[in-house]
Amino acid sequence: MFNFNCMRLPFLMISIFILFFIFGCSTEESDSSAENNETASNDEQSEDDVTKLTYWHNWETGPGGEEIQQSVAAFNKAHPNIEVEPVYVAADGGDSVSSKLVTAVAGGNPPDVMLASRYGIAEYMDSLTLLNDLAERDGIDGDIYYDWAWGESTFEGDILGLPYDGTSRALYYNKDHFAEAGLDPEDPPTTIEELEDAARQLTEQEDGRFNQFGLIPWLGEGWLYSWGWSFGGEFVDESNQVTANNPQVVEALEWMTGFATELGAQNVLSFANSQGSNAQDPFISEQVSMVVQGNWVMAQIEEYNPDLNYGVSYIPTPTGDDFTTFLGGRALIIPKGVEGDRLEAAWEFVKWLSSTEEGQKHKEIKGEYSVLPEVNDELFGDIPNHQPFLDVLPNGRHRPVVLAGNMMWDELAKAPDLVLDGQGTPQEILDRVNETINNAIEQEEARRE
Amino acid sequence: MKSVLLVNKIKAKKNIGSNRSKYGIIFALPWIIGLCAFYFYPLLSSMYYSFTNYNIAGSSQFVGLTNYIQLLNDSMFWTGISNTLIYAFMQLPLSVVLGVTIALLLNIKIKGQGIFRTLFFIPSLVPAVAVAILFQWLLEAQFGLVNYLLDIVGITGPGWLGDPTWAKPSVVMMSLWIIGNTFLIYLAGLQDISQEYYDAAEVDGANPFRKIWHVTIPLLTPVIFFNVVVGLINALQEFTLPYTLTSGTGSPADSLMFYSMYLYNNAFLYMRMGYASAMAWILFVLIMIITLIILKTSKRWVFYQGDK
């Protein structure tokens, strides 16, 4: 009898565990089967069924969040059979949510649509549904978009996503500072030489401490990409091989760092690195007179220093013409694993948001540019400070779509720092960067084969 | 009848004894399963992945030692190692000295002892991310409070976080600010030292400093040893502070590119999970070796109470 009693406890424990497992699994199953039932019952109801889509984005607050909400609401209204639910997913590393997407796809639970930074998407294209067939079927091609928008959404013929918006860069300058320094506030510099002269006149220092900087080339959005293109450089050749050490790019880096050294590199370096954002942004708080910045800064100025008397002009070039700019932005992607009706619905949403005027007109809220030329004129055509941006939009350049886009960004972004820290000449640093990136791409290509 | 019952009872006792370990295992089962599923499995698979070009989503192949060989030729890998080691060798001794000093001071029986202890511990309650952001403001080159105070006494402060030479010391400073957990352990260790030793030292005419040097410190060495090992492991894995400060870029000029940050970037930004797994195992071996060295030397400098 005792024997039996003693054995009862382990049996009891084991059976409890078994129960737990069965229960645990069954709840999971019942969850998914409930979902299936939902979609199944939706299928049964056929005509009046509603396909629910999850839309990942990383703008929750401010005008960006509002843009997401409003555009989704407009889509839902126009498409009674599809209901898109925007879900905020916090950005990780950079301004994208790529690692979360990749893990979600690997875990078999991806969102239906995601808003992603365009330049890095080739790196995780294994997690994407390529849109070639759908685009071909519905007649979507590069013709309706700006070159930079389409170019950055495709990789060697594969359509990775549809472009969503464009962010552009230009030279912002403080008109009051110009007047104080005896410069003409209505005639901003257009050549590099004029820019240097103006910067020297605008820089004020007092016992080694800077009260006002004329220009710190890489402050704000003055990336090597921005200046490299203005100097006529190319970051890839015709065969999409990375050319970070292209002569004009080297020249741009030489100019950026040389100019900074002249002002006292250490001062400039620590100043630029400890810069704040928003209210602490050195241009908005009027410590810096000229800066290369993005179009979104206009809204920040409006918010944090509405009295700032500023103008916007093209990023100067060595010759004073052939102005161009660095166009960034996001793409709408459909993750791998979205299939059947959901894929159709997701494609409908992506297509509407990207290629129709109704979908694109919400760009006004955040002040980013549309990827459709005709929409921009309508939204921003009569705002003077947008003019320099709009003028160069057609010649805008996009970051090369390569299999190591994120790494390329990181490596190029720190190049000025490395030069100023004395770790090599611009040529040496860019040779090194070029080798690193091309090696990474080669390996990735080997993996894909 | 009686004897049968007795035999039965003895049998039952025996059974209970032999079943005891079974019960133990059964009760520990949820944790054992959890440990296997969420700890050992990922651990072992990361070992396997370190020999592949795994990137989470796509197909991957076995590439042998390629990742490891490539790491040895990766200049950023070495930058990460040297940054992390430099940081650890700055941070660790300072944290020991500072932790012991604070613990000694807070062990003095004065009025408001509890208040002081609380005050020194409070910073540890602040999350590392908040600490990073707070210090970003304090150490701002032009308008930061620290440089302002230095300016008052006539020193031109450096660019701190913006300056490659000062960036790591700045992070050391931040990490020392949240030293609460460490000195709490020292404090407990101090309380563990028997009063008899002090009494004996008193009789021999030792002054307070000699007491600290000859009694307190030697008898505190087991606690110091523990904190050194734990602190070293933490320092070599430092991630949150530099990552928050630089958003993962390691600026200025790679001076804050810590090893685990480069590991993270490779895994989740560059989608090179296999490469990152290899990095993780190298870090593991590195930490293991350094810890073993400390363990080996510990016999010479760690004294336990009651040891001969």
Coordinates of C-alpha atoms in Angstrom, one line a residue, chain A residues 23-384:
Chain A
F23 CA -2.6 22.6 -22.4
G24 CA 0.2 24.9 -23.4
C25 CA 0.4 23.5 -26.9
S26 CA -3.4 23.4 -27.2
T27 CA -3.8 27.0 -26.3
E28 CA -1.3 27.9 -28.9
E29 CA -3.0 25.7 -31.3
S30 CA -6.4 27.0 -30.4
D31 CA -5.0 30.5 -30.8
S32 CA -3.8 29.8 -34.3
S33 CA -6.8 27.8 -35.2
A34 CA -8.9 30.7 -33.9
E35 CA -7.0 32.9 -36.3
N36 CA -7.5 30.3 -39.1
N37 CA -11.2 30.2 -38.2
E38 CA -11.3 33.9 -38.4
T39 CA -9.8 34.0 -41.9
A40 CA -11.7 30.9 -42.8
S41 CA -15.0 32.4 -41.7
N42 CA -13.9 35.5 -43.5
D43 CA -13.4 33.5 -46.6
E44 CA -16.8 31.9 -46.2
Q45 CA -18.4 35.3 -46.0
S46 CA -16.4 36.0 -49.2
E47 CA -17.7 39.4 -50.5
D48 CA -18.1 41.2 -47.2
D49 CA -15.0 39.7 -45.7
V50 CA -12.3 41.9 -44.3
T51 CA -8.6 41.0 -44.6
K52 CA -6.7 42.3 -41.6
L53 CA -3.2 43.5 -42.2
T54 CA -0.5 44.4 -39.8
Y55 CA 1.7 47.4 -40.8
W56 CA 4.9 47.9 -39.0
H57 CA 6.4 51.4 -38.8
N58 CA 8.7 53.2 -36.5
W59 CA 7.0 56.6 -36.2
E60 CA 4.7 56.8 -33.3
T61 CA 4.6 60.4 -32.3
G62 CA 4.7 63.8 -33.9
P63 CA 3.8 64.6 -37.5
G64 CA 5.3 61.2 -38.6
G65 CA 2.9 59.3 -36.5
E66 CA 0.1 61.4 -37.7
E67 CA 1.0 60.8 -41.3
I68 CA 0.9 57.0 -40.7
Q69 CA -2.4 57.2 -39.0
Q70 CA -4.1 59.4 -41.5
S71 CA -2.8 57.6 -44.6
V72 CA -3.9 54.3 -43.1
A73 CA -7.3 55.7 -42.2
A74 CA -7.7 57.0 -45.8
F75 CA -6.8 53.6 -47.2
N76 CA -9.1 51.7 -44.9
K77 CA -11.9 54.0 -45.9
A78 CA -11.3 53.5 -49.6
H79 CA -10.9 49.7 -49.2
P80 CA -13.7 48.3 -47.2
N81 CA -12.5 44.7 -47.7
I82 CA -9.0 45.4 -46.2
E83 CA -8.3 46.7 -42.7
V84 CA -4.8 47.8 -42.1
E85 CA -3.6 48.1 -38.5
P86 CA -0.5 50.3 -38.0
V87 CA 1.8 48.9 -35.3
Y88 CA 4.6 50.9 -33.9
V89 CA 7.8 49.0 -33.6
A90 CA 10.7 50.8 -32.0
A91 CA 13.8 51.3 -34.2
D92 CA 16.9 49.3 -33.6
G93 CA 20.3 50.2 -34.8
G94 CA 20.0 53.0 -37.3
D95 CA 16.5 54.1 -38.1
S96 CA 15.1 50.8 -39.2
V97 CA 13.5 47.8 -37.6
S98 CA 15.4 45.3 -39.7
S99 CA 16.5 42.9 -36.9
K100 CA 13.0 42.6 -35.6
L101 CA 11.7 41.9 -39.1
V102 CA 14.3 39.2 -39.7
T103 CA 13.6 37.5 -36.4
A104 CA 9.9 37.7 -37.0
V105 CA 10.2 36.2 -40.5
A106 CA 12.5 33.4 -39.1
G107 CA 9.9 32.8 -36.4
G108 CA 7.1 32.5 -38.9
N109 CA 5.2 35.5 -37.7
P110 CA 6.0 38.4 -39.9
P111 CA 3.9 41.6 -40.3
D112 CA 2.2 42.0 -43.6
V113 CA 3.8 45.2 -44.6
M114 CA 6.7 47.2 -43.2
L115 CA 8.0 50.7 -43.7
A116 CA 11.8 50.4 -43.9
S117 CA 14.8 52.5 -44.6
R118 CA 15.5 51.9 -48.3
Y119 CA 19.2 51.7 -48.3
G120 CA 19.7 48.7 -46.1
I121 CA 17.0 46.4 -47.5
A122 CA 19.2 44.5 -49.9
E123 CA 21.1 43.2 -46.9
Y124 CA 18.1 41.3 -45.6
M125 CA 16.3 40.6 -48.9
D126 CA 16.2 37.0 -47.9
S127 CA 13.4 38.1 -45.5
L128 CA 11.4 39.8 -48.2
T129 CA 8.8 38.9 -50.8
L130 CA 10.1 40.1 -54.1
L131 CA 7.5 42.2 -55.9
N132 CA 8.5 41.6 -59.5
D133 CA 5.5 39.5 -60.6
L134 CA 2.9 41.6 -58.9
A135 CA 4.5 44.8 -60.2
E136 CA 4.6 43.5 -63.7
R137 CA 1.0 42.2 -63.5
D138 CA -0.2 45.6 -62.4
G139 CA 2.0 47.7 -64.6
I140 CA 4.0 49.3 -61.9
D141 CA 7.5 50.3 -63.1
G142 CA 10.2 52.9 -62.6
D143 CA 8.6 55.3 -65.1
I144 CA 6.2 56.9 -62.6
Y145 CA 8.9 57.5 -59.9
Y146 CA 12.0 59.6 -59.5
D147 CA 15.1 57.7 -60.5
W148 CA 16.4 57.8 -56.9
A149 CA 13.2 56.4 -55.5
W150 CA 13.0 53.5 -57.9
G151 CA 16.7 52.9 -58.0
E152 CA 17.0 52.5 -54.3
S153 CA 14.1 50.1 -54.1
T154 CA 15.5 47.6 -56.6
F155 CA 18.5 45.4 -56.5
E156 CA 20.0 43.9 -59.7
G157 CA 16.5 43.7 -61.3
D158 CA 14.7 42.5 -58.2
I159 CA 12.0 44.8 -56.8
L160 CA 12.5 44.7 -53.1
G161 CA 9.8 47.2 -52.2
L162 CA 8.0 50.2 -53.5
P163 CA 9.3 53.6 -52.5
Y164 CA 7.4 55.5 -49.9
D165 CA 9.0 59.0 -49.5
G166 CA 12.1 61.0 -50.1
T167 CA 14.3 63.0 -47.7
S168 CA 16.5 65.6 -49.3
R169 CA 19.4 67.8 -48.2
A170 CA 20.3 71.4 -48.8
L171 CA 22.5 74.1 -47.4
Y172 CA 20.7 76.0 -44.6
Y173 CA 22.2 79.4 -43.6
N174 CA 21.5 82.0 -41.0
K175 CA 20.5 85.2 -42.7
D176 CA 21.1 87.3 -39.5
H177 CA 24.7 86.0 -39.2
F178 CA 25.3 86.7 -42.9
A179 CA 24.2 90.3 -42.4
E180 CA 26.3 90.7 -39.2
A181 CA 29.4 89.4 -41.1
G182 CA 28.8 91.7 -44.0
L183 CA 27.6 89.0 -46.4
D184 CA 24.6 89.3 -48.6
P185 CA 21.8 87.3 -47.0
E186 CA 20.1 86.9 -50.3
D187 CA 23.2 85.6 -52.1
P188 CA 24.3 82.4 -50.4
P189 CA 27.6 80.7 -51.5
T190 CA 27.3 78.4 -54.5
T191 CA 30.9 77.3 -55.1
I192 CA 33.1 75.6 -52.5
E193 CA 35.4 78.5 -52.6
E194 CA 32.7 81.0 -51.8
L195 CA 31.5 78.6 -49.1
E196 CA 35.0 78.6 -47.4
D197 CA 35.3 82.4 -47.6
A198 CA 31.8 82.8 -46.0
A199 CA 32.6 80.2 -43.3
R200 CA 35.8 82.0 -42.4
Q201 CA 34.0 85.3 -42.1
L202 CA 31.2 83.8 -40.0
T203 CA 33.5 82.0 -37.5
E204 CA 34.0 83.8 -34.2
Q205 CA 36.2 82.6 -31.5
E206 CA 37.4 84.0 -28.2
D207 CA 40.3 82.6 -26.2
G208 CA 40.1 79.2 -27.9
R209 CA 36.4 78.8 -27.4
F210 CA 34.1 79.1 -30.3
N211 CA 31.2 81.4 -30.1
Q212 CA 30.0 80.8 -33.6
F213 CA 31.0 78.4 -36.2
G214 CA 30.7 79.3 -39.9
L215 CA 30.4 75.7 -41.1
I216 CA 31.3 72.3 -39.9
P217 CA 31.1 70.3 -43.1
W218 CA 29.9 67.0 -41.6
L219 CA 27.5 68.5 -39.1
G220 CA 23.8 67.6 -39.5
E221 CA 23.4 65.9 -42.8
G222 CA 26.8 66.7 -44.2
W223 CA 27.7 63.1 -44.8
L224 CA 30.4 62.0 -47.1
Y225 CA 27.6 61.0 -49.4
S226 CA 26.3 64.6 -49.5
W227 CA 29.6 66.1 -50.2
G228 CA 30.9 63.3 -52.4
W229 CA 28.1 63.7 -54.9
S230 CA 28.5 67.4 -54.9
F231 CA 32.1 67.0 -55.7
G232 CA 31.1 64.8 -58.6
G233 CA 32.0 61.5 -57.0
E234 CA 30.4 58.1 -57.5
F235 CA 30.2 55.4 -54.8
V236 CA 29.6 52.5 -57.2
D237 CA 30.7 51.9 -60.8
E238 CA 28.6 50.5 -63.6
S239 CA 28.9 47.0 -62.4
N240 CA 27.6 48.0 -59.0
Q241 CA 31.1 47.5 -57.5
V242 CA 31.6 49.8 -54.5
T243 CA 34.1 52.7 -55.2
A244 CA 34.4 54.4 -51.9
N245 CA 37.8 55.6 -52.9
N246 CA 36.7 57.2 -56.1
P247 CA 39.0 60.3 -56.8
Q248 CA 36.2 62.8 -56.3
V249 CA 35.0 61.2 -53.1
V250 CA 38.6 61.3 -51.8
E251 CA 38.7 65.0 -52.8
A252 CA 35.5 65.7 -50.9
L253 CA 36.9 64.0 -47.8
E254 CA 40.1 65.9 -48.2
W255 CA 38.2 69.1 -48.4
M256 CA 35.9 68.3 -45.4
T257 CA 38.8 67.4 -43.1
G258 CA 41.2 70.0 -44.4
F259 CA 38.8 72.7 -43.9
A260 CA 38.1 71.5 -40.4
T261 CA 41.8 71.2 -39.5
E262 CA 42.2 74.9 -40.5
L263 CA 39.6 75.7 -37.8
G264 CA 41.4 73.6 -35.2
A265 CA 40.5 69.9 -35.7
Q266 CA 40.1 68.9 -32.1
N267 CA 37.7 71.7 -31.3
V268 CA 35.7 70.9 -34.3
L269 CA 35.7 67.2 -33.7
S270 CA 34.5 67.5 -30.1
F271 CA 32.0 70.2 -31.0
A272 CA 30.5 68.2 -33.8
N273 CA 30.4 64.9 -31.9
S274 CA 28.7 66.4 -28.8
Q275 CA 26.1 68.2 -30.9
G276 CA 22.6 67.9 -29.6
S277 CA 19.4 67.5 -31.6
N278 CA 16.1 69.5 -31.7
A279 CA 16.4 72.4 -29.3
Q280 CA 20.2 71.7 -28.9
D281 CA 20.8 71.5 -32.6
P282 CA 23.6 74.0 -33.1
F283 CA 22.1 75.5 -36.2
I284 CA 18.7 76.0 -34.5
S285 CA 20.3 77.4 -31.4
E286 CA 22.3 79.7 -33.7
Q287 CA 25.8 78.6 -32.9
V288 CA 26.5 77.5 -36.4
S289 CA 25.8 79.7 -39.4
M290 CA 25.7 77.2 -42.2
V291 CA 24.9 73.6 -42.2
V292 CA 23.9 70.9 -44.6
Q293 CA 20.5 69.7 -43.3
G294 CA 17.5 67.7 -44.3
N295 CA 14.1 69.1 -45.4
W296 CA 12.6 67.9 -42.1
V297 CA 14.6 70.4 -40.1
M298 CA 12.3 73.2 -41.3
A299 CA 9.6 71.7 -39.1
Q300 CA 12.0 71.5 -36.2
I301 CA 13.0 75.1 -36.6
E302 CA 9.4 76.1 -36.6
E303 CA 8.9 74.2 -33.4
Y304 CA 12.1 75.2 -31.4
N305 CA 13.2 78.5 -32.8
P306 CA 10.4 80.0 -34.9
D307 CA 12.2 83.4 -35.0
L308 CA 15.3 82.0 -36.7
N309 CA 15.8 84.0 -39.9
Y310 CA 17.2 81.4 -42.3
G311 CA 17.5 80.7 -45.9
V312 CA 17.9 77.5 -47.9
S313 CA 20.1 77.0 -50.9
Y314 CA 21.8 74.2 -52.9
I315 CA 24.7 72.3 -51.5
P316 CA 27.7 74.2 -53.1
T317 CA 29.8 72.4 -55.7
P318 CA 33.3 73.1 -56.9
T319 CA 32.0 74.7 -60.1
G320 CA 28.9 76.4 -58.8
D321 CA 26.6 74.5 -61.0
D322 CA 25.5 70.8 -61.5
F323 CA 23.8 70.9 -58.1
T324 CA 22.7 67.6 -56.7
T325 CA 21.6 66.2 -53.4
F326 CA 21.5 63.1 -51.4
L327 CA 18.1 61.6 -51.4
G328 CA 17.1 59.1 -48.7
G329 CA 13.8 57.8 -47.6
R330 CA 11.8 54.7 -47.0
A331 CA 10.3 51.8 -48.9
L332 CA 7.2 49.7 -48.2
I333 CA 8.2 46.1 -48.1
I334 CA 6.3 42.9 -47.9
P335 CA 8.0 40.3 -45.7
K336 CA 8.6 36.7 -46.8
G337 CA 5.8 34.4 -45.6
V338 CA 2.9 36.7 -46.5
E339 CA 0.9 34.6 -48.9
G340 CA -2.4 34.2 -50.7
D341 CA -5.1 36.7 -49.9
R342 CA -3.0 38.5 -47.4
L343 CA -0.3 39.0 -50.1
E344 CA -2.9 40.4 -52.5
A345 CA -4.2 42.8 -49.8
A346 CA -0.8 43.8 -48.7
W347 CA 0.2 44.5 -52.3
E348 CA -2.9 46.6 -52.7
F349 CA -2.0 48.6 -49.7
V350 CA 1.6 49.1 -50.8
K351 CA 0.7 50.0 -54.3
W352 CA -1.9 52.5 -53.1
L353 CA 0.4 54.2 -50.7
S354 CA 3.3 54.3 -53.1
S355 CA 2.0 54.9 -56.5
T356 CA -1.3 56.8 -56.2
E357 CA -1.8 60.5 -55.6
E358 CA -4.2 59.8 -52.7
G359 CA -1.6 57.6 -51.0
Q360 CA 1.2 60.1 -51.5
K361 CA -0.5 63.3 -50.6
H362 CA -0.1 62.7 -46.9
K363 CA 3.5 63.5 -47.2
E364 CA 2.5 67.1 -46.5
I365 CA 2.0 66.3 -42.8
K366 CA 5.6 65.4 -42.1
G367 CA 7.0 67.5 -44.9
E368 CA 8.9 64.7 -46.7
Y369 CA 8.9 64.6 -50.4
S370 CA 6.7 62.3 -52.5
V371 CA 8.3 59.8 -54.8
L372 CA 5.9 60.9 -57.5
P373 CA 7.1 64.2 -59.2
E374 CA 3.7 65.6 -59.8
V375 CA 2.6 65.3 -56.2
N376 CA 5.5 67.4 -54.9
D377 CA 4.7 70.4 -57.1
E378 CA 1.2 70.3 -55.8
L379 CA 2.2 69.9 -52.1
F380 CA 5.2 72.1 -51.8
G381 CA 5.4 74.2 -55.0
D382 CA 4.5 77.5 -53.5
I383 CA 6.7 77.4 -50.3
P384 CA 9.9 79.4 -51.0

